[in-house]
PDB file of C-alpha atoms and ligand atoms in Angstrom:
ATOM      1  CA  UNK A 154      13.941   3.383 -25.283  1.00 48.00           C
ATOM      2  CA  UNK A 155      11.366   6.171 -24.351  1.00 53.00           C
ATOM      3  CA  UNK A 156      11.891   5.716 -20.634  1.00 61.00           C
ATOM      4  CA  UNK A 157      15.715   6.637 -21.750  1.00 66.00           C
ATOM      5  CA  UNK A 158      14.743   9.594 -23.658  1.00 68.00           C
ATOM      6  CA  UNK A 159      12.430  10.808 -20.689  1.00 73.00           C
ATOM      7  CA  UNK A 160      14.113  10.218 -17.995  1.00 83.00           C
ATOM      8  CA  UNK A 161      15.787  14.011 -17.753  1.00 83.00           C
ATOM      9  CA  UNK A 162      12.476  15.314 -17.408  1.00 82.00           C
ATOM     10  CA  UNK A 163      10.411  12.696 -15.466  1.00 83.00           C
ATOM     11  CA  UNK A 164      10.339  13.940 -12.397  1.00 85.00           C
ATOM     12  CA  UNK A 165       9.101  17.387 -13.361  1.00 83.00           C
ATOM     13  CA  UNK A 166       7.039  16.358 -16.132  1.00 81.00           C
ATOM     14  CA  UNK A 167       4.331  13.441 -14.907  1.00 85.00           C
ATOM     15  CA  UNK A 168       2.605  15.175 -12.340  1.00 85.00           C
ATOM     16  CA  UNK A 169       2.287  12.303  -9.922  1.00 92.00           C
ATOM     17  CA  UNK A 170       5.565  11.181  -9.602  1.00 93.00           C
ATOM     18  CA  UNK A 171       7.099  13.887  -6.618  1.00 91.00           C
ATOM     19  CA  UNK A 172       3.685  13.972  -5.529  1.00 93.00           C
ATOM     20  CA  UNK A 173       4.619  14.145  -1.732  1.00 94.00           C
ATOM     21  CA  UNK A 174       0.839  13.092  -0.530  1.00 94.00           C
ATOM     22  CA  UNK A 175       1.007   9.896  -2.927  1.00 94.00           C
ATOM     23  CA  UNK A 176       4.440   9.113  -1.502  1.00 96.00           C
ATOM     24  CA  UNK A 177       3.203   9.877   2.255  1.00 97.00           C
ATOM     25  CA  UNK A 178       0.645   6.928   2.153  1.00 97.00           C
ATOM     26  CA  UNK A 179       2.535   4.759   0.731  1.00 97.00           C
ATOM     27  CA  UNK A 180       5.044   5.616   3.965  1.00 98.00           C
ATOM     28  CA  UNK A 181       2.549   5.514   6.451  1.00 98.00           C
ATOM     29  CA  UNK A 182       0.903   1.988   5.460  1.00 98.00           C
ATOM     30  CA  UNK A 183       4.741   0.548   5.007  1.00 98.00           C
ATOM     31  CA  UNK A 184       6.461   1.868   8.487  1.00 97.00           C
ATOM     32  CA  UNK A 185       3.303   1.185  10.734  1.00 96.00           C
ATOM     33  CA  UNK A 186       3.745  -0.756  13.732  1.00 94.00           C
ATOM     34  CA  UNK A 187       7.258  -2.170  11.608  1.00 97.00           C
ATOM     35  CA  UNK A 188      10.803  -1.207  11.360  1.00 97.00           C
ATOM     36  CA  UNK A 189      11.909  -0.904   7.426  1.00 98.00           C
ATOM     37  CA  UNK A 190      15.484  -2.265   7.017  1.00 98.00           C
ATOM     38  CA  UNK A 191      16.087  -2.587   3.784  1.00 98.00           C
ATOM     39  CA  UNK A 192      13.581  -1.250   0.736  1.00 98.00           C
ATOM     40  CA  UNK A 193      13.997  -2.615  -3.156  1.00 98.00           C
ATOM     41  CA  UNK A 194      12.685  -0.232  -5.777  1.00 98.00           C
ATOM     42  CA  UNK A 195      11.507  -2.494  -8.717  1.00 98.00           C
ATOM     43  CA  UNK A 196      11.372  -0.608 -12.118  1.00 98.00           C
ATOM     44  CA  UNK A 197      12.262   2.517  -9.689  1.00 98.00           C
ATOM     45  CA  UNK A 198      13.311   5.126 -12.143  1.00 96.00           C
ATOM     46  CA  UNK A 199      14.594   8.064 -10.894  1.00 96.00           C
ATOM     47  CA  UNK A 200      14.384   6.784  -7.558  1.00 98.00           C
ATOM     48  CA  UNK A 201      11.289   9.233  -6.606  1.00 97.00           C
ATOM     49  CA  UNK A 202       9.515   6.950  -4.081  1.00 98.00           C
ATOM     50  CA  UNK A 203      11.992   4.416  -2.811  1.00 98.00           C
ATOM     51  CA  UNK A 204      14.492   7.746  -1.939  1.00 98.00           C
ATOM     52  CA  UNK A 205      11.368   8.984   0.183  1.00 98.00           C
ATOM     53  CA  UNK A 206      12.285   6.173   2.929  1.00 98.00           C
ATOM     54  CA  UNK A 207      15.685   7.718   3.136  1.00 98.00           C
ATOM     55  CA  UNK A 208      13.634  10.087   5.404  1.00 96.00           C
ATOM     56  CA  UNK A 209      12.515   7.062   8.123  1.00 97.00           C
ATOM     57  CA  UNK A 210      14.160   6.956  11.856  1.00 96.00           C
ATOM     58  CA  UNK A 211      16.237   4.407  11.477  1.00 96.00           C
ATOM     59  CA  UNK A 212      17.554   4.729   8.186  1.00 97.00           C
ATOM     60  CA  UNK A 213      16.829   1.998   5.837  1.00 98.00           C
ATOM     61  CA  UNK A 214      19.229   0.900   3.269  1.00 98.00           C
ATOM     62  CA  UNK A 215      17.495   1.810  -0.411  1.00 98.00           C
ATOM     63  CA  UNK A 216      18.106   0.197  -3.334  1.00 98.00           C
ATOM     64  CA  UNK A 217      16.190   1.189  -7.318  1.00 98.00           C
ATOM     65  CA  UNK A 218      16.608  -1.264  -9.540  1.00 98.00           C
ATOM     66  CA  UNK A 219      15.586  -0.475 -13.297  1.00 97.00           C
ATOM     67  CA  UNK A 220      16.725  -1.322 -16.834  1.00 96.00           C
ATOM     68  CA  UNK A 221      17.443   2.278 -17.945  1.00 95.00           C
ATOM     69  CA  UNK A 222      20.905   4.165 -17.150  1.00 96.00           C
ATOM     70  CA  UNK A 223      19.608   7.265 -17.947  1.00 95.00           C
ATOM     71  CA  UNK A 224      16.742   6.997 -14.608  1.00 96.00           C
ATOM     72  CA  UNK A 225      19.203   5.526 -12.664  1.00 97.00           C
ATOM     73  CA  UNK A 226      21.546   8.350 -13.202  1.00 96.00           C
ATOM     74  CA  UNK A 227      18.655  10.314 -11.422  1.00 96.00           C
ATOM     75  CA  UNK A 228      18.476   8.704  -8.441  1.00 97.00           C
ATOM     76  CA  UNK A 229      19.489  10.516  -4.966  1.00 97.00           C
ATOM     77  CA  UNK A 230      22.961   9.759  -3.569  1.00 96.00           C
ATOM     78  CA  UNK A 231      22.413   7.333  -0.947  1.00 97.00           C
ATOM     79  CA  UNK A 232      20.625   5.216  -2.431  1.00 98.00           C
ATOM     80  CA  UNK A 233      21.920   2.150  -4.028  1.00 98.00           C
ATOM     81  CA  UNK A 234      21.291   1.239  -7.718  1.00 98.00           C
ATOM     82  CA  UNK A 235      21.085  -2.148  -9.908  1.00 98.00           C
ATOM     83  CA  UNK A 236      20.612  -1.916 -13.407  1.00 98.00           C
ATOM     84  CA  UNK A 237      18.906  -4.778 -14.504  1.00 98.00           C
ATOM     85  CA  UNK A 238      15.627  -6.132 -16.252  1.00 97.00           C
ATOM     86  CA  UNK A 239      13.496  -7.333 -13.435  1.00 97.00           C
ATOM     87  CA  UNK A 240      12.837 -10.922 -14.101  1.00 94.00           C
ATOM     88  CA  UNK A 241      16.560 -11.773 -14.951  1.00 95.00           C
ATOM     89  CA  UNK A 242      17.537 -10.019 -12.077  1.00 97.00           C
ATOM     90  CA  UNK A 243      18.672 -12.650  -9.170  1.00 96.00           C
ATOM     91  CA  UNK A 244      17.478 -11.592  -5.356  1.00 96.00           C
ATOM     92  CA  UNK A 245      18.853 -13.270  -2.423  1.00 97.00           C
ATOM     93  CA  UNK A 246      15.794 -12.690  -0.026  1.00 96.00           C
ATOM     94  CA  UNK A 247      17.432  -9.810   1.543  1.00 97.00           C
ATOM     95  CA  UNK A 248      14.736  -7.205   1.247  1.00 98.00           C
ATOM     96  CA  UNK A 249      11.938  -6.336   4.175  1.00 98.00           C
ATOM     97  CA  UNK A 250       9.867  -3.952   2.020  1.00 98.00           C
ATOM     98  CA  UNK A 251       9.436  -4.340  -1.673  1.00 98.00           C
ATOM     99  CA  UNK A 252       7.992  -1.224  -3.684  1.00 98.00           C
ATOM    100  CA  UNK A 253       6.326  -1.551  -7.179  1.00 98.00           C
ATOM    101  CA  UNK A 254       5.072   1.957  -8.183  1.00 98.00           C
ATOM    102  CA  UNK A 255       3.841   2.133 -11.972  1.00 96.00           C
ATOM    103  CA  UNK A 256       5.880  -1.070 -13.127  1.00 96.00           C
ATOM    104  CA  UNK A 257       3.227  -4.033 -13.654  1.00 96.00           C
ATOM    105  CA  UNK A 258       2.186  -2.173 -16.716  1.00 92.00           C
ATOM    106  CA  UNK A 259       5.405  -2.760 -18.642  1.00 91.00           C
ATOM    107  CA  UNK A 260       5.254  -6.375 -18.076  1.00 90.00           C
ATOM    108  CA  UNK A 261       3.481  -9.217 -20.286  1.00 87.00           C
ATOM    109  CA  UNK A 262       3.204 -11.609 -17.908  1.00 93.00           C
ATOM    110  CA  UNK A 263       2.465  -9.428 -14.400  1.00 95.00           C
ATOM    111  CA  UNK A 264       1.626 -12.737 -12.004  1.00 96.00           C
ATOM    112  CA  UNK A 265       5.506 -13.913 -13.000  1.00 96.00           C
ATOM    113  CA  UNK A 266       6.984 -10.212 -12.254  1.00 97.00           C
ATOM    114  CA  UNK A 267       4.868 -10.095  -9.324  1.00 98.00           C
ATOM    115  CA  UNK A 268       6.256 -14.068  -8.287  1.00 97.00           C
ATOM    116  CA  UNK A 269       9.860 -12.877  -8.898  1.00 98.00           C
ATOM    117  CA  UNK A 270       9.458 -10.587  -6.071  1.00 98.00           C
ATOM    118  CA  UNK A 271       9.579 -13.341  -3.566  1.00 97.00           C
ATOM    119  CA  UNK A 272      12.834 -14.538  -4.527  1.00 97.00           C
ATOM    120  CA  UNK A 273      14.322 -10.793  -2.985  1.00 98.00           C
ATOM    121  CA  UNK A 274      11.865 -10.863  -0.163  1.00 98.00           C
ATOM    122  CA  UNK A 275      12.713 -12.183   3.468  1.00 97.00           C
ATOM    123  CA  UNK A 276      10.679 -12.970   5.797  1.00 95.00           C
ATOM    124  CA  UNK A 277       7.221 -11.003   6.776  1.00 96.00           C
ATOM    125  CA  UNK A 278       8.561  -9.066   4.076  1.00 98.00           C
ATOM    126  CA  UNK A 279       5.442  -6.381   2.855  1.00 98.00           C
ATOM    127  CA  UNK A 280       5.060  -5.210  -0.699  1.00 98.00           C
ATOM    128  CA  UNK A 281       3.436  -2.515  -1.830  1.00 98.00           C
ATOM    129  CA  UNK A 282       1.887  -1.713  -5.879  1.00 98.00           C
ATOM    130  CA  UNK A 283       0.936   0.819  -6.978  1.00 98.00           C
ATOM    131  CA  UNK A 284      -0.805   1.460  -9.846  1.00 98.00           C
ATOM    132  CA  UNK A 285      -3.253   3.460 -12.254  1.00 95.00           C
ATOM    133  CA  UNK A 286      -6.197   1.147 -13.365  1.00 95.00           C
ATOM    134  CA  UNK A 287      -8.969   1.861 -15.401  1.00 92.00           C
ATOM    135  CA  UNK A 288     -12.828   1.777 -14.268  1.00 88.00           C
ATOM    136  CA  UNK A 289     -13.872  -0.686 -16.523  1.00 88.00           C
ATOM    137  CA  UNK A 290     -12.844  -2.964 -19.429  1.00 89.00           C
ATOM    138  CA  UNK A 291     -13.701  -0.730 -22.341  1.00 85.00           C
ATOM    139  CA  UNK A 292     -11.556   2.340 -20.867  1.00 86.00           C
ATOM    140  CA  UNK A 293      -8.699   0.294 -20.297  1.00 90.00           C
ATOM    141  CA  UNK A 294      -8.723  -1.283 -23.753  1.00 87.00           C
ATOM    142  CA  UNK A 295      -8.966   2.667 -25.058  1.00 84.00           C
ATOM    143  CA  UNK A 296      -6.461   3.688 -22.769  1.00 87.00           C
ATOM    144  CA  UNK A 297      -4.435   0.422 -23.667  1.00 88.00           C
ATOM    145  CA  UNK A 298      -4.716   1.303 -27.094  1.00 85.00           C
ATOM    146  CA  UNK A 299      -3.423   5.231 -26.107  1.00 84.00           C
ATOM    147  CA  UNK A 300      -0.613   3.887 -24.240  1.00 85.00           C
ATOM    148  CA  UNK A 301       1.058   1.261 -26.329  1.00 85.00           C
ATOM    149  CA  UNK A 302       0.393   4.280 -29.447  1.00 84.00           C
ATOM    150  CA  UNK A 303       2.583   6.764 -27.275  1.00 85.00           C
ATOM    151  CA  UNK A 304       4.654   4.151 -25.656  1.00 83.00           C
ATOM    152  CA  UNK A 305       5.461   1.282 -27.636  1.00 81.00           C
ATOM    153  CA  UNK A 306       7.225  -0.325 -24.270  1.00 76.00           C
ATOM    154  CA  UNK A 307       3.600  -0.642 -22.486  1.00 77.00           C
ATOM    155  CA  UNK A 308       2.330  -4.200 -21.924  1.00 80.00           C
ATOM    156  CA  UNK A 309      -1.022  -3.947 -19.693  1.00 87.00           C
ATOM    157  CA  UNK A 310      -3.726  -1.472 -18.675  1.00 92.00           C
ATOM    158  CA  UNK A 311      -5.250  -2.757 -15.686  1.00 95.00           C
ATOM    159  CA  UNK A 312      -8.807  -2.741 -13.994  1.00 95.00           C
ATOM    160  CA  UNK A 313      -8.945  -3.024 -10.457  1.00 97.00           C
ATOM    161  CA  UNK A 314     -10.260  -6.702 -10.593  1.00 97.00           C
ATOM    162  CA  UNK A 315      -7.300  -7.280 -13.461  1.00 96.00           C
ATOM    163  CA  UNK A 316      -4.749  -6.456 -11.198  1.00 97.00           C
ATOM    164  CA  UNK A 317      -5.792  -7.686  -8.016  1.00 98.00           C
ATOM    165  CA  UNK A 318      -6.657 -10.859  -9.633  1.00 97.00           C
ATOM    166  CA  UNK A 319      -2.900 -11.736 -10.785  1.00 97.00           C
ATOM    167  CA  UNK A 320      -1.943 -10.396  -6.590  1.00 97.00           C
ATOM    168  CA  UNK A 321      -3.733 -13.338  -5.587  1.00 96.00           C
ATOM    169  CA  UNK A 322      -2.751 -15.171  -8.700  1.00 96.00           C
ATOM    170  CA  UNK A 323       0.537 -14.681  -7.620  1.00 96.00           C
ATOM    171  CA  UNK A 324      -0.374 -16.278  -4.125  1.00 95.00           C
ATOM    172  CA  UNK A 325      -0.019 -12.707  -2.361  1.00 98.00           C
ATOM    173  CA  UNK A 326      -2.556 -11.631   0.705  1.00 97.00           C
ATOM    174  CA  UNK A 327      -3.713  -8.339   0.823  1.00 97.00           C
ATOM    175  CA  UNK A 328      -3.009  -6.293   3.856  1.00 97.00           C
ATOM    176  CA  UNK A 329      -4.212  -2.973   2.535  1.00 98.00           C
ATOM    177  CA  UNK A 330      -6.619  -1.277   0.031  1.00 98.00           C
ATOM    178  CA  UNK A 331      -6.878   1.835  -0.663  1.00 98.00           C
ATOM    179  CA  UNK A 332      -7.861   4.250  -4.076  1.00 97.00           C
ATOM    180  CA  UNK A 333      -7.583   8.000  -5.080  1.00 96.00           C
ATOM    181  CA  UNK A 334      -9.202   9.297  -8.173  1.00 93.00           C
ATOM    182  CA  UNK A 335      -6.873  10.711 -10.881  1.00 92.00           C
ATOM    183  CA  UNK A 336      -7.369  12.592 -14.471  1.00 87.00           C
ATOM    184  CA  UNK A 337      -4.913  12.504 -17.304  1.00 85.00           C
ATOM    185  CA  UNK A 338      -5.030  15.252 -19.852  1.00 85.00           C
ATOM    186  CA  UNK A 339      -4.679  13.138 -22.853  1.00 85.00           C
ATOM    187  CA  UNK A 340      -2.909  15.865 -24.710  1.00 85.00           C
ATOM    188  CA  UNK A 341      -0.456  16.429 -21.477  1.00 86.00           C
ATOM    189  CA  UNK A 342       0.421  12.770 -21.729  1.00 87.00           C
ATOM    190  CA  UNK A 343       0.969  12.704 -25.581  1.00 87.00           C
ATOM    191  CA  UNK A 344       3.374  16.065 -24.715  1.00 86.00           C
ATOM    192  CA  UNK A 345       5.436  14.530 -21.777  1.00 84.00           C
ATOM    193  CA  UNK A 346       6.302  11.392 -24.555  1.00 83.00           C
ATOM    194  CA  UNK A 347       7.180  13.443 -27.054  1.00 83.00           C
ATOM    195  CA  UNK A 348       4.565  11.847 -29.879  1.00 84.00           C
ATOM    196  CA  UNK A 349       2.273  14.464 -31.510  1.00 80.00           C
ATOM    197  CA  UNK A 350      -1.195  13.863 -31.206  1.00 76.00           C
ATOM    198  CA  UNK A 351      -4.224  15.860 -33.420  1.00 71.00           C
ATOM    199  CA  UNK A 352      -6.707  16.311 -30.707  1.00 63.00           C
ATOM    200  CA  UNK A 353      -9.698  16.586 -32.809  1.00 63.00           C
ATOM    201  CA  UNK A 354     -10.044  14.322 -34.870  1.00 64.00           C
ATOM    202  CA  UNK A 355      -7.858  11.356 -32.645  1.00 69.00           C
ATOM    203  CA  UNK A 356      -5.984   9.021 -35.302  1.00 71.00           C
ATOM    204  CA  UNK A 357      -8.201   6.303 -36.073  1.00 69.00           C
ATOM    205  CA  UNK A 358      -7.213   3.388 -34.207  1.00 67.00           C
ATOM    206  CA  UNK A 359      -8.034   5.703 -30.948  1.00 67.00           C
ATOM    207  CA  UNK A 360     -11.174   6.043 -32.552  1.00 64.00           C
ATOM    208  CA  UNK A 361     -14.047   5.239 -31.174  1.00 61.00           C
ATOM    209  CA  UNK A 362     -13.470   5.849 -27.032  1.00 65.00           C
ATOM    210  CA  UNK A 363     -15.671   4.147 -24.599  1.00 65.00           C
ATOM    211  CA  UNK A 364     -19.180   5.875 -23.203  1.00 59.00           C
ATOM    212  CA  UNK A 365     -16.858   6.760 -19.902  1.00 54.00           C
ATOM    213  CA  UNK A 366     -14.100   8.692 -21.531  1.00 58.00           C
ATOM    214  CA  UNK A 367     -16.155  10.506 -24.058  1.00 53.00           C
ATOM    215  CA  UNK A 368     -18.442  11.976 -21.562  1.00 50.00           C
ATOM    216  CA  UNK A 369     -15.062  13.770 -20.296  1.00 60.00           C
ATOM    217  CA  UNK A 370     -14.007  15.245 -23.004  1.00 64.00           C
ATOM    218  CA  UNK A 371     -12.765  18.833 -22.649  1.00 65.00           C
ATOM    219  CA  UNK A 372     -13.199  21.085 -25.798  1.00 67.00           C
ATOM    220  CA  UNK A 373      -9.942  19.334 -27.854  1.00 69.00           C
ATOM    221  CA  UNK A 374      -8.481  17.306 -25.001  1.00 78.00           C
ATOM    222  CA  UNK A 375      -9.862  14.350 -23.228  1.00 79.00           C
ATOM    223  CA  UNK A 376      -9.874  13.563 -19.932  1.00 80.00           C
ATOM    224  CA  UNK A 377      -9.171  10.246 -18.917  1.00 84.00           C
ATOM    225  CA  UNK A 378     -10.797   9.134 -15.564  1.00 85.00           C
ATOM    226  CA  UNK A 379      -8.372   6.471 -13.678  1.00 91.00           C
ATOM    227  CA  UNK A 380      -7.664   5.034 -10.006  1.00 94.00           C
ATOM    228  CA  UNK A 381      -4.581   4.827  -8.299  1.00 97.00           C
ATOM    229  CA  UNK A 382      -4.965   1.781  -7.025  1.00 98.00           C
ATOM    230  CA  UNK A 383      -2.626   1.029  -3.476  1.00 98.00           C
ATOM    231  CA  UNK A 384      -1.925  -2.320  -2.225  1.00 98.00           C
ATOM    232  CA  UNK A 385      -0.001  -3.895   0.718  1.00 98.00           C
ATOM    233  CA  UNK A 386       0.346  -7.321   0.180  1.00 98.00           C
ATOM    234  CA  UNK A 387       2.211 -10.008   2.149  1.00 98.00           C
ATOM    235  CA  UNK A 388       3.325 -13.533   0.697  1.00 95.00           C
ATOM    236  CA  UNK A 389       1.023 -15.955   1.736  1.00 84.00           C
ATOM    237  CA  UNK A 390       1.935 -18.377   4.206  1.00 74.00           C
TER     238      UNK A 390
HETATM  239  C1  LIG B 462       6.583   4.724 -15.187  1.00 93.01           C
HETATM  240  S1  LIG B 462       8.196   4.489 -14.623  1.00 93.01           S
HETATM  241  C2  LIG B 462       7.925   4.421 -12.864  1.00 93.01           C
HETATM  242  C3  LIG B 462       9.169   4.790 -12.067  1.00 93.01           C
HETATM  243  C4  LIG B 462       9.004   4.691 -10.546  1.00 93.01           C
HETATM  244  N1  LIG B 462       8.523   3.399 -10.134  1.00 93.01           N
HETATM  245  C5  LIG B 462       8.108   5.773  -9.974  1.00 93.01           C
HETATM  246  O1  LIG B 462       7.017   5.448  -9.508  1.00 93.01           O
HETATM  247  O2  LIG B 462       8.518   6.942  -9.990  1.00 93.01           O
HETATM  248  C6  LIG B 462       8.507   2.796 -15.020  1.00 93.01           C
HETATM  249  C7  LIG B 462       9.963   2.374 -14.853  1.00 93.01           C
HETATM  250  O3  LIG B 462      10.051   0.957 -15.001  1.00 93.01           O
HETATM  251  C8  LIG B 462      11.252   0.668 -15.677  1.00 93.01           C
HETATM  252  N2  LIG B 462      11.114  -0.667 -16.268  1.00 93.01           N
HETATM  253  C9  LIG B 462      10.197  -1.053 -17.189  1.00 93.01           C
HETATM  254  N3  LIG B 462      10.357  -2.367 -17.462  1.00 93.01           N
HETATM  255  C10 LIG B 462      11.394  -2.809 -16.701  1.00 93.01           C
HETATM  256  C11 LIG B 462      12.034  -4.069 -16.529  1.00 93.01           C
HETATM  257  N4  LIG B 462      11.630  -5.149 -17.228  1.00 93.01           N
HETATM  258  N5  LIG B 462      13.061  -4.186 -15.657  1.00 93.01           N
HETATM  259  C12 LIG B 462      13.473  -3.092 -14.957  1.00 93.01           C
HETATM  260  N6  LIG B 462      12.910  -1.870 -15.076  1.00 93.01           N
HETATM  261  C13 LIG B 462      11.873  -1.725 -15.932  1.00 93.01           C
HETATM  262  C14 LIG B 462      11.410   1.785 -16.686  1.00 93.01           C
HETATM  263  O4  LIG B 462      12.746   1.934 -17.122  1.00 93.01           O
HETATM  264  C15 LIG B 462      10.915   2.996 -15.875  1.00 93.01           C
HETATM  265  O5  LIG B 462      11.959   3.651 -15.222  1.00 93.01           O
END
């Protein structure tokens, strides 16, 4: 599995991952005017974000929960782990906060992964996604078709409307919005999975990219323009 194979260098190698400001928002939004008992990492990794509430006065209780040993093996004592695929997984509504960083993309069916998530949650329990999205359909279907060529695992590349849609689809409420512009060196992403990748010409079927990622293009690398897209969402009453 590549997130196996990666997992020893994850942390270091995609750049937003131990990105302290990312992890600060996401924070801020989730501890405001609430106390944080008890956090679930969903498809957590190495534990980089749900280990960051580890930090918060009182102490929460942490738990990442993902299907490969290898990030799990990652994660920072005193947190708790679960290794498990997400939707077979069995909750007990015993989580206040709920964190889904980079996950929804690995799933085919993103409204049922996003459902599950209700079974774990308790009461006024807040969730928060996050995740790169695309500014329009024709990137993500380029970037969709990068992806799933680097990363066989990879289900979904969302747009902003995509994802939000299967939020509400879901029967979630949004409580917060927010985005942050990102670039991904194409050839950086190609090196952190390991897959050799001619820049110049692409292989075929990554042939031809949309008007909005071919006006980035730098010299033999492309730069492809995303969002990080940040939601706080509550179940709806
Ligand atoms: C891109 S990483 C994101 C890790 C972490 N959320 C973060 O933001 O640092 C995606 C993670 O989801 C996990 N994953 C993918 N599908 C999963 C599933 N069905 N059940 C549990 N974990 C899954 C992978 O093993 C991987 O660790």
């Amino acid at each position: 599995m590549v997130d196996d194979a990666r997992a020893i260098s994850f942390e270091r190698s995609t750049p937003w991952v131990a990105d302290a400001a990312l992890s600060k928002v996401c924070l801020e939004d989730l501890t405001r005017d609430r106390v944080v008992r008890s956090v679930l990492d969903v498809g957590g990794g190495t534990g980089a974000l749900g280990s960051q509430f580890l930090k918060v006065e009182p102490r929460p209780s942490v738990t990442v929960l993902d299907r490969s040993p290898h990030m799990l093996a990652r994660v920072p004592r005193g947190c708790r782990t679960i290794l498990a695929d997400w939707v077979s997984a069995e909750g007990g509504h015993e989580f206040d906060t709920v964190l889904m960083r980079q996950f929804l993309h690995y799933t085919s069916a993103p409204e049922v992964a996003l459902l599950h998530a209700l079974e774990f949650m308790c009461d006024d329990a807040l969730m928060y996604i996050g995740q790169l999205v695309a500014p329009s359909q024709a990137s993500a279907d380029w970037v969709h078709a990068i992806g799933t060529y680097l990363d066989p695992g990879r289900s979904t590349v969302f747009t902003e409307r995509g994802l939000r849609d299967a939020v509400h689809g879901a029967g979630f409420g949004e409580l917060v919005v927010r985005r942050f512009e990102y670039r991904e060196s194409l050839q950086q992403w190609a090196a952190r999975l390991r897959v050799p990748l001619a820049p110049n010409p692409l292989p075929p079927k990554l042939r031809p990219s949309p008007d909005v990622v071919r006006e980035l293009r730098l010299g033999a690398d492309h730069a492809i323009s995303l969002t990080w897209l940040h939601l706080v969402v509550e179940a709806a009453a």
